[in-house]
XYZ file of C-alpha atoms in Angstrom:
653
model
C 142.083 90.665 76.108
C 145.152 89.569 78.122
C 145.176 90.181 81.879
C 148.537 91.971 81.571
C 149.801 94.393 80.515
C 146.850 96.752 80.932
C 145.467 97.842 77.517
C 143.849 101.236 76.816
C 140.461 101.134 78.509
C 139.233 103.992 80.732
C 140.200 106.760 78.295
C 138.771 110.251 77.940
C 137.251 109.573 74.516
C 135.601 106.358 75.724
C 134.019 108.189 78.672
C 132.841 111.111 76.515
C 131.316 108.825 73.863
C 129.640 106.729 76.562
C 128.188 109.823 78.238
C 126.855 111.100 74.916
C 125.214 107.770 74.068
C 123.814 107.571 77.591
C 122.194 110.991 77.198
C 120.721 110.016 73.828
C 119.317 106.645 74.878
C 118.195 107.989 78.246
C 116.203 110.794 76.628
C 114.808 108.420 73.997
C 113.625 105.943 76.610
C 112.099 108.737 78.682
C 109.882 109.576 75.705
C 109.144 105.925 75.012
C 108.381 104.980 78.592
C 106.022 107.881 79.220
C 104.239 107.299 75.908
C 104.025 103.507 75.781
C 104.925 102.293 79.259
C 107.945 100.364 77.973
C 111.651 100.945 77.523
C 114.016 99.284 75.097
C 117.435 98.003 76.122
C 120.225 100.298 74.957
C 122.951 97.680 75.340
C 122.909 96.181 71.846
C 122.323 99.439 69.870
C 125.011 101.129 71.981
C 127.418 98.278 71.240
C 126.745 98.694 67.504
C 127.235 102.472 67.566
C 130.374 102.297 69.710
C 131.813 99.661 67.400
C 131.135 101.832 64.354
C 132.611 105.017 65.839
C 135.743 103.358 67.230
C 136.486 101.943 63.773
C 136.768 105.436 62.298
C 140.405 106.398 61.537
C 140.320 109.567 63.658
C 138.644 107.839 66.628
C 140.099 104.349 66.504
C 140.080 102.525 69.823
C 140.420 99.150 71.489
C 137.716 96.616 72.286
C 137.915 97.581 75.950
C 137.357 101.255 75.109
C 134.249 100.156 73.222
C 133.229 98.222 76.316
C 133.614 101.303 78.553
C 131.534 103.402 76.144
C 128.779 100.757 76.007
C 128.817 100.410 79.792
C 128.240 104.139 80.230
C 125.613 104.191 77.468
C 123.463 101.551 79.151
C 123.159 103.693 82.304
C 120.780 106.095 80.563
C 118.195 103.427 79.847
C 118.510 101.945 83.349
C 118.165 105.273 85.162
C 115.268 106.460 83.044
C 113.374 103.214 83.636
C 113.478 103.905 87.361
C 112.603 107.553 86.783
C 109.528 107.095 84.598
C 108.146 104.263 86.731
C 108.039 106.391 89.887
C 108.895 110.113 89.653
C 105.851 111.095 87.516
C 103.724 109.571 90.285
C 104.584 112.600 92.432
C 102.922 114.803 89.792
C 99.983 112.452 89.177
C 99.169 112.320 92.898
C 99.523 116.085 93.275
C 102.457 115.800 95.691
C 104.436 118.025 93.349
C 102.917 120.754 91.184
C 105.384 119.878 88.456
C 108.814 118.302 88.154
C 110.524 121.608 87.400
C 109.634 123.042 90.818
C 110.978 119.879 92.484
C 113.965 119.357 90.218
C 116.528 118.950 93.007
C 114.476 116.459 95.040
C 113.796 114.361 91.943
C 117.432 114.451 90.848
C 118.584 113.497 94.354
C 116.279 110.457 94.331
C 117.650 109.443 90.926
C 121.277 109.949 91.945
C 120.944 108.186 95.303
C 119.014 105.273 93.819
C 121.477 104.855 90.962
C 124.531 104.955 93.240
C 122.971 102.577 95.756
C 122.225 100.154 92.939
C 125.850 100.385 91.761
C 127.462 99.981 95.194
C 125.135 97.230 96.357
C 125.855 95.157 93.293
C 129.650 95.603 93.354
C 129.695 93.223 96.330
C 127.922 90.625 94.197
C 129.944 90.947 90.958
C 132.163 87.909 91.393
C 129.513 85.514 92.704
C 127.003 86.449 90.018
C 129.158 87.306 86.986
C 131.977 84.789 87.457
C 130.937 81.983 89.782
C 127.240 81.608 88.994
C 126.379 79.573 85.917
C 123.920 82.043 84.360
C 123.280 82.529 80.609
C 123.380 86.390 80.516
C 121.683 86.571 77.070
C 122.082 90.323 76.432
C 125.703 90.368 77.606
C 126.569 87.508 75.282
C 124.748 89.226 72.404
C 126.748 92.426 72.954
C 130.007 90.474 72.981
C 129.038 88.673 69.772
C 128.393 92.034 68.081
C 131.864 93.218 69.098
C 133.446 90.002 67.827
C 131.547 90.230 64.531
C 132.626 93.839 64.082
C 136.256 92.936 64.655
C 136.081 90.008 62.245
C 134.773 91.794 59.163
C 132.929 94.806 57.824
C 129.449 95.023 59.273
C 126.284 96.605 57.964
C 124.921 97.071 61.486
C 125.968 100.738 61.936
C 124.466 101.677 58.570
C 121.180 100.008 59.449
C 120.949 101.608 62.898
C 121.889 105.139 61.823
C 119.787 104.992 58.644
C 116.659 103.844 60.460
C 117.275 106.472 63.158
C 117.195 109.146 60.469
C 113.973 107.734 58.991
C 112.286 107.555 62.399
C 113.298 111.139 63.190
C 112.082 112.396 59.800
C 108.658 110.756 60.213
C 108.317 112.282 63.680
C 109.095 115.760 62.319
C 106.600 115.311 59.466
C 103.739 114.132 61.692
C 104.198 116.306 64.761
C 102.265 119.558 65.049
C 105.500 120.995 66.454
C 107.433 120.112 63.283
C 106.305 120.153 59.639
C 102.882 118.449 59.916
C 102.153 116.900 56.526
C 101.357 113.399 57.841
C 98.332 112.383 59.901
C 99.361 110.350 62.924
C 95.946 108.721 63.241
C 92.275 108.970 62.349
C 89.596 108.567 65.003
C 85.863 108.861 65.445
C 82.778 107.568 67.224
C 80.232 105.077 65.912
C 76.902 105.548 67.695
C 74.752 102.516 68.416
C 71.115 102.589 67.244
C 68.797 103.535 70.078
C 67.418 100.536 71.907
C 64.302 100.331 74.080
C 64.913 98.060 77.055
C 61.865 97.088 79.131
C 63.106 96.652 82.689
C 61.157 94.598 85.262
C 61.578 93.112 88.718
C 61.750 89.550 90.063
C 58.000 89.192 89.690
C 58.167 90.402 86.080
C 56.201 93.524 86.999
C 57.244 96.394 84.679
C 59.626 98.958 86.186
C 60.457 101.318 83.345
C 61.299 101.493 79.683
C 64.719 103.057 79.183
C 66.244 104.293 75.954
C 69.801 102.949 75.791
C 72.324 104.097 73.197
C 76.089 104.543 73.464
C 78.620 103.567 70.852
C 82.240 102.701 70.107
C 85.099 105.177 70.018
C 87.491 104.013 67.306
C 90.984 104.990 66.188
C 93.511 103.746 63.665
C 96.958 102.567 64.754
C 99.230 105.547 65.359
C 101.768 106.232 62.608
C 104.598 105.940 65.114
C 107.901 104.281 64.146
C 108.727 103.966 67.858
C 105.533 102.139 68.810
C 105.639 99.962 65.698
C 109.297 99.217 66.479
C 108.380 98.138 70.008
C 105.771 95.760 68.627
C 108.315 94.378 66.158
C 110.858 93.695 68.906
C 108.468 92.077 71.395
C 106.966 89.992 68.574
C 103.429 89.087 67.484
C 102.589 86.981 70.556
C 103.112 89.674 73.191
C 101.944 92.465 70.869
C 98.675 90.562 70.429
C 98.277 90.194 74.183
C 98.738 93.939 74.694
C 96.247 94.697 71.909
C 93.751 92.330 73.530
C 93.772 94.699 76.503
C 93.006 97.614 74.189
C 90.082 95.731 72.642
C 88.763 94.802 76.082
C 88.882 98.434 77.218
C 87.731 100.335 74.121
C 85.453 97.838 72.360
C 83.919 96.040 75.371
C 84.007 97.898 78.693
C 83.559 101.489 77.481
C 80.677 100.703 75.057
C 78.981 98.676 77.807
C 79.279 101.525 80.315
C 77.928 104.035 77.783
C 75.058 101.709 76.907
C 74.011 101.097 80.509
C 74.214 104.787 81.446
C 72.224 106.667 78.767
C 72.187 109.886 80.835
C 75.969 110.005 81.268
C 76.553 112.784 78.699
C 73.649 114.819 80.132
C 75.167 114.776 83.620
C 78.466 115.977 82.182
C 76.870 119.026 80.555
C 74.740 117.747 77.712
C 75.370 115.984 74.385
C 76.085 119.311 72.668
C 78.994 119.848 75.085
C 80.194 116.279 75.561
C 80.574 114.221 72.402
C 80.643 110.435 72.341
C 84.426 110.491 71.916
C 84.868 112.746 74.972
C 82.524 110.570 77.054
C 84.518 107.491 76.027
C 87.775 109.194 76.981
C 86.649 110.213 80.468
C 85.229 106.735 81.153
C 88.525 105.196 80.041
C 90.569 107.607 82.123
C 88.526 107.507 85.337
C 86.821 104.092 85.282
C 88.708 101.671 83.048
C 92.224 102.645 84.113
C 91.569 101.904 87.833
C 90.247 98.513 86.735
C 93.512 98.006 84.825
C 95.448 98.972 87.974
C 93.700 96.186 89.888
C 94.648 93.769 87.136
C 98.272 94.961 87.198
C 98.486 94.438 90.948
C 97.168 90.874 90.771
C 99.369 90.132 87.756
C 102.485 91.442 89.523
C 101.693 89.320 92.587
C 101.097 86.288 90.371
C 104.383 86.848 88.548
C 106.372 87.089 91.767
C 104.565 84.054 93.215
C 105.311 82.070 90.083
C 108.981 83.011 90.392
C 109.113 82.357 94.141
C 111.500 79.423 93.861
C 113.795 81.353 91.542
C 113.712 84.374 93.850
C 114.562 82.297 96.922
C 117.334 80.491 95.044
C 118.775 83.758 93.752
C 118.877 85.314 97.220
C 120.439 82.226 98.773
C 122.950 81.810 95.947
C 123.986 85.459 95.891
C 124.407 85.537 99.687
C 126.389 82.294 99.930
C 128.626 83.149 96.997
C 129.395 86.632 98.332
C 130.484 85.133 101.684
C 132.885 82.803 99.893
C 134.328 85.378 97.501
C 136.180 87.574 100.015
C 139.943 87.266 100.185
C 143.208 89.180 100.601
C 145.292 87.716 97.762
C 146.485 89.996 94.979
C 144.012 89.788 92.141
C 144.517 89.946 88.398
C 143.446 93.097 86.582
C 140.273 91.352 85.408
C 139.181 90.621 89.014
C 139.797 93.986 90.696
C 136.702 95.770 92.073
C 136.336 98.995 94.009
C 137.466 98.121 97.593
C 134.584 96.786 99.725
C 135.249 99.190 102.602
C 134.634 102.097 100.225
C 131.491 100.437 98.949
C 130.061 99.886 102.448
C 131.048 103.338 103.701
C 129.501 105.183 100.746
C 126.342 103.045 100.942
C 125.872 103.999 104.611
C 126.457 107.666 103.775
C 123.860 107.553 100.988
C 121.322 105.937 103.312
C 121.834 108.725 105.864
C 121.421 111.372 103.169
C 118.185 109.730 102.039
C 116.892 109.865 105.603
C 117.208 113.654 105.383
C 115.279 113.649 102.081
C 112.544 111.489 103.585
C 112.392 113.839 106.576
C 111.535 116.663 104.179
C 108.578 114.490 103.079
C 107.316 113.147 106.424
C 108.275 116.080 108.732
C 109.207 113.523 111.414
C 112.473 111.719 112.164
C 111.067 108.326 113.281
C 109.157 107.893 110.010
C 112.074 109.236 107.957
C 114.535 106.812 109.569
C 112.060 103.950 109.152
C 111.656 104.813 105.453
C 115.461 104.877 105.016
C 115.815 101.487 106.707
C 113.054 99.993 104.534
C 114.770 101.445 101.469
C 118.182 100.034 102.430
C 116.932 96.515 103.170
C 114.515 96.319 100.240
C 117.045 97.973 97.933
C 119.806 95.483 98.691
C 117.599 92.393 98.597
C 115.715 93.404 95.442
C 118.898 94.583 93.697
C 120.423 91.152 94.271
C 117.255 89.459 93.052
C 116.979 91.769 90.043
C 120.617 91.231 89.105
C 120.281 87.470 89.316
C 117.127 87.514 87.211
C 118.904 89.733 84.663
C 121.479 86.979 84.324
C 118.740 84.420 83.791
C 116.373 86.148 81.367
C 118.075 89.430 80.436
C 117.616 92.902 81.895
C 114.897 93.737 79.350
C 112.743 90.973 80.866
C 113.544 91.835 84.478
C 110.292 92.298 86.500
C 111.304 95.755 87.738
C 107.759 97.000 88.300
C 106.806 93.882 90.276
C 109.869 94.184 92.520
C 109.200 97.905 93.015
C 105.577 97.234 93.961
C 106.826 94.968 96.734
C 108.912 97.812 98.179
C 106.041 100.281 97.752
C 103.522 98.125 99.621
C 106.060 97.439 102.409
C 106.824 101.160 102.768
C 103.105 102.032 102.779
C 102.403 99.538 105.562
C 105.294 100.939 107.614
C 104.014 104.501 107.184
C 100.493 103.477 108.229
C 101.842 101.674 111.311
C 103.702 104.866 112.298
C 100.583 106.963 111.827
C 101.917 108.908 108.819
C 99.046 109.774 106.483
C 98.168 112.389 103.902
C 100.669 113.988 101.564
C 103.582 113.235 103.888
C 102.879 109.508 103.893
C 102.287 109.301 100.149
C 105.469 111.254 99.399
C 107.538 109.011 101.685
C 106.135 105.850 100.093
C 106.844 107.133 96.594
C 110.307 108.244 97.708
C 111.164 104.740 98.909
C 109.683 103.164 95.767
C 111.591 105.623 93.564
C 114.984 104.853 95.096
C 114.385 101.091 95.082
C 113.149 101.137 91.487
C 116.194 103.054 90.269
C 118.508 100.822 92.331
C 117.010 97.608 90.945
C 117.134 98.871 87.373
C 120.705 100.200 87.666
C 122.049 97.111 89.442
C 120.731 94.831 86.718
C 122.253 97.029 84.034
C 125.644 97.149 85.767
C 125.768 93.389 86.278
C 124.941 92.887 82.611
C 127.794 95.241 81.656
C 130.201 93.621 84.108
C 129.449 90.207 82.625
C 130.132 91.498 79.105
C 133.343 93.053 80.401
C 134.297 89.760 82.035
C 133.870 87.962 78.704
C 135.939 90.611 76.904
C 138.681 90.803 79.532
C 137.782 94.218 80.955
C 138.789 95.672 84.313
C 135.836 95.650 86.747
C 136.802 98.690 88.823
C 137.164 100.828 85.703
C 133.692 99.825 84.529
C 132.319 100.550 87.998
C 133.962 103.982 88.032
C 132.536 104.987 84.651
C 129.126 103.762 85.797
C 129.352 105.944 88.925
C 130.418 108.990 86.869
C 127.562 108.447 84.427
C 124.948 107.962 87.163
C 125.928 111.205 88.894
C 126.011 113.322 85.733
C 122.948 111.753 84.136
C 120.804 112.086 87.262
C 120.859 115.859 86.831
C 120.178 115.683 83.083
C 117.344 113.186 82.743
C 114.761 115.405 84.408
C 115.271 117.863 81.520
C 113.682 115.692 78.788
C 110.923 114.536 81.144
C 110.081 118.140 82.124
C 110.175 119.226 78.472
C 107.820 116.427 77.423
C 105.423 117.229 80.279
C 105.236 120.949 79.566
C 105.043 120.523 75.794
C 102.022 118.229 76.174
C 100.053 120.126 78.832
C 97.240 120.568 76.301
C 96.584 116.818 76.479
C 97.149 116.529 80.236
C 100.951 116.335 80.392
C 102.296 113.328 82.269
C 99.350 111.023 82.912
C 97.395 112.489 79.992
C 96.565 111.058 76.606
C 99.935 111.629 74.915
C 102.017 110.620 77.964
C 99.906 108.109 79.944
C 102.897 106.793 81.991
C 101.102 103.569 83.021
C 103.606 102.330 85.622
C 103.760 105.718 87.358
C 99.958 105.823 87.360
C 99.908 102.423 89.030
C 102.386 103.549 91.702
C 100.437 106.762 92.282
C 97.078 105.069 92.729
C 98.462 102.412 95.053
C 100.389 104.890 97.220
C 97.397 107.194 97.655
C 94.944 104.355 98.020
C 96.866 102.544 100.750
C 97.979 105.616 102.717
C 94.870 107.800 102.361
C 92.182 105.254 101.628
C 90.737 107.406 98.823
C 91.189 104.910 96.015
C 88.181 103.669 94.048
C 88.407 100.334 95.803
C 85.361 98.944 94.000
C 86.994 99.449 90.606
C 90.321 98.168 91.916
C 88.581 95.068 93.291
C 86.747 94.488 90.012
C 90.060 94.725 88.160
C 91.683 92.337 90.616
C 88.818 89.875 90.105
C 89.206 90.164 86.339
C 92.937 89.546 86.732
C 92.271 86.430 88.796
C 89.810 85.208 86.167
C 92.396 85.668 83.416
C 95.031 83.843 85.459
C 92.654 80.962 86.136
C 91.920 80.769 82.398
C 95.620 80.498 81.686
C 95.796 83.827 79.845
C 99.186 84.743 78.448
C 100.819 87.655 80.296
C 97.863 89.225 82.178
C 100.106 92.184 83.041
C 100.384 93.015 79.334
C 96.603 92.832 78.978
C 96.277 95.344 81.815
C 98.874 97.641 80.231
C 96.957 97.438 76.943
C 93.815 98.552 78.781
C 95.727 101.417 80.396
C 97.039 102.768 77.064
C 95.123 104.748 74.414
C 93.732 102.481 71.699
C 95.891 103.971 68.925
C 98.994 103.206 71.004
C 98.217 99.541 71.670
C 97.067 99.155 68.036
C 100.387 100.543 66.777
C 102.318 98.079 68.972
C 100.135 95.283 67.587
C 100.875 96.480 64.043
C 104.596 96.134 64.731
C 104.030 92.578 65.921
C 102.086 91.782 62.749
C 104.936 93.178 60.624
C 107.391 90.978 62.502
C 105.137 87.952 61.842
C 104.975 88.898 58.149
C 108.764 89.256 58.013
C 109.200 85.786 59.506
C 106.884 84.348 56.834
C 108.947 85.980 54.088
C 112.095 84.272 55.373
C 110.521 80.963 56.432
C 112.120 79.052 53.538
C 115.559 80.620 53.909
C 118.495 78.752 55.408
C 119.176 79.043 59.125
C 121.917 81.613 58.601
C 119.611 83.689 56.412
C 116.789 83.667 58.969
C 119.171 84.683 61.749
C 120.530 87.503 59.602
C 116.989 88.687 58.821
C 116.113 88.708 62.535
C 119.251 90.688 63.337
C 118.582 93.233 60.570
C 114.948 93.651 61.594
C 115.857 94.178 65.249
C 118.520 96.765 64.390
C 116.096 98.649 62.115
C 113.376 98.601 64.777
C 115.843 99.851 67.403
C 116.923 102.670 65.103
C 113.336 103.702 64.362
C 112.575 103.798 68.088
C 115.617 105.915 68.890
C 115.031 108.223 65.907
C 111.423 109.106 66.749
C 112.189 109.465 70.436
C 115.145 111.796 69.891
C 113.190 113.924 67.404
C 110.279 114.067 69.859
C 112.575 115.405 72.580
C 114.129 118.006 70.262
C 110.724 119.200 69.038
C 109.552 119.544 72.645
C 112.622 121.685 73.362
C 112.048 123.931 70.318
C 108.390 124.295 71.311
C 109.333 125.418 74.815
C 111.933 127.763 73.325
C 109.118 129.678 71.613
C 108.919 127.966 68.212
C 105.381 126.471 68.029
C 106.199 124.662 64.780
C 108.899 124.579 62.105
C 106.701 125.121 59.049
C 103.142 124.356 58.022
C 101.905 123.306 54.596
C 98.268 123.432 53.498
C 98.057 120.119 51.662
C 94.511 119.146 52.572
C 93.246 116.185 54.569
C 93.041 113.817 51.588
C 96.638 114.330 50.480
C 97.875 114.033 54.067
C 95.964 110.778 54.494
C 97.461 109.259 51.336
C 100.962 110.402 52.339
C 100.432 108.733 55.713
C 99.362 105.471 54.070
C 102.422 105.521 51.784
C 104.666 106.200 54.781
C 103.135 103.273 56.618
C 103.741 100.990 53.616
C 107.320 102.238 53.514
C 107.771 101.175 57.140
C 106.390 97.737 56.289
C 108.950 97.369 53.498
C 111.759 98.658 55.698
C 111.005 96.242 58.556
C 109.888 93.195 56.543
C 111.107 93.500 52.952
C 114.644 94.683 53.714
C 115.406 91.867 56.207
C 114.115 89.388 53.614
C 116.625 90.778 51.082
C 119.459 90.333 53.575
C 118.290 86.773 54.178
C 118.583 85.988 50.451
C 122.136 87.339 50.380
């Protein structure tokens, strides 16, 4: 767009549409992150939806209005990533009884972290978005979608909205809160034959003969369009790595522990009270997951060490470029940011306000001020690093959890040095990690949007303003879906339980408590760290994903793997097509997978709300287990056709 005159951009309808999309994708990613430990970038689906809506006769708008709507929409995914990585840790550690009782503290952390991420990164917009020679893959993809939509009719909106409807329908038909006619999964326990093991000492003198047994707890992949969609998007390579973690946990470690401890069920109350499946679950939850935490910690450290040169370069480049970018000349519309004096003043004010929040945690001003200083320094440095890395590899691949762990460990060491222990110390550490995590996630998202706006000829300060508006409003909304999901799944443990394992929050919780209080199962953590080192030395692909696969229920990691297999199958179907056909098939498959993810997630949120409103289910049919099983199989085959067969048809066209 031309730099002058100023076209329609920051309009009421663009802001309203962006806020609506931000609420939708934020709630969807809250469900997805708590369930699978991953979020999906909202930038490209939001660009598709905004393009489709602004082409309607009664809502027609300019490219820059589309850009404002997409900018606001991406805030939801960024904020919720920071929220689900850290805020549930307060509940898991017992710092908070539930999120509802601490709604205002949680919302304040979200709002402050989001605003700090926005204001910190405004100072770095020109050096990173304009001056730095970075690829910005997701920004370029969003711009290409807008250009394609302007050039000709596009099938993208139809694919996204249609697959959203299918994903939502499947969720309603398989949820016990909807119309349960589909079985989400089948599971059971295969007992090993009893084995007599003759134990003896170094001198081969007999010690005892022990009857060992145990078995394997098995489950089918979950019939989950969202999980299958995640596997499709990340592809067969990474989906296989995640599934390898599930196999290691459920088919190796748990059977071994059950075999070596034949009296385990007796100590828990007897075999008649504790089945093999229950024994497997409690071993996974209390033994295997701490091992996975140790692996995650080593993997995060390895990732950051491997990126050390890039991190140092990004810090140096961002700092040098920001020093050279100041000036007093009148700027074109496309180079106007919010004035730096406002940015600095508001950032200082937010830091002071956070000191008051930390004081409510620590009950002491020295520790509260120290926590605020750690937050400010770590937040600025890691926001710059995260933004630079977003420009290199895309925000979806930004190592947010690894950067947050750095801030968490630093804050924990500061609290220990000040003598702050117990609940106060843990709460302060999680408070610092929460703000930094949200800031890093939001700053990367904003830089990605600012780069797309730069390519389209948008006005930076208008994009920054809509981002600020969205952060403030969304911070007080996002706790709603998270609270609803927690309370609707209390029967399975709520957040941290089977349905909502929240792996990153569990990692933060265990590290915060372990470092501050010293009550972590250090032996299990050390064993996991050793296993992580062994995998790194063997050259294993993505050890962090292996650890996440161990941390998730088997049906979850198996469903993600299934999505990766479908993506592999789809690529085989289009292997002989021309280049344009293969690219079209990849685009169609990604849009369908994104729609399925959003559809199931949105339906899951709505069903949780209706459940809490007093409607336990919509309607129940008595079809019988056999019919439900066959319907589930047919539904699964339908998903395979939708995600593999349909892209192949588009490739042929």
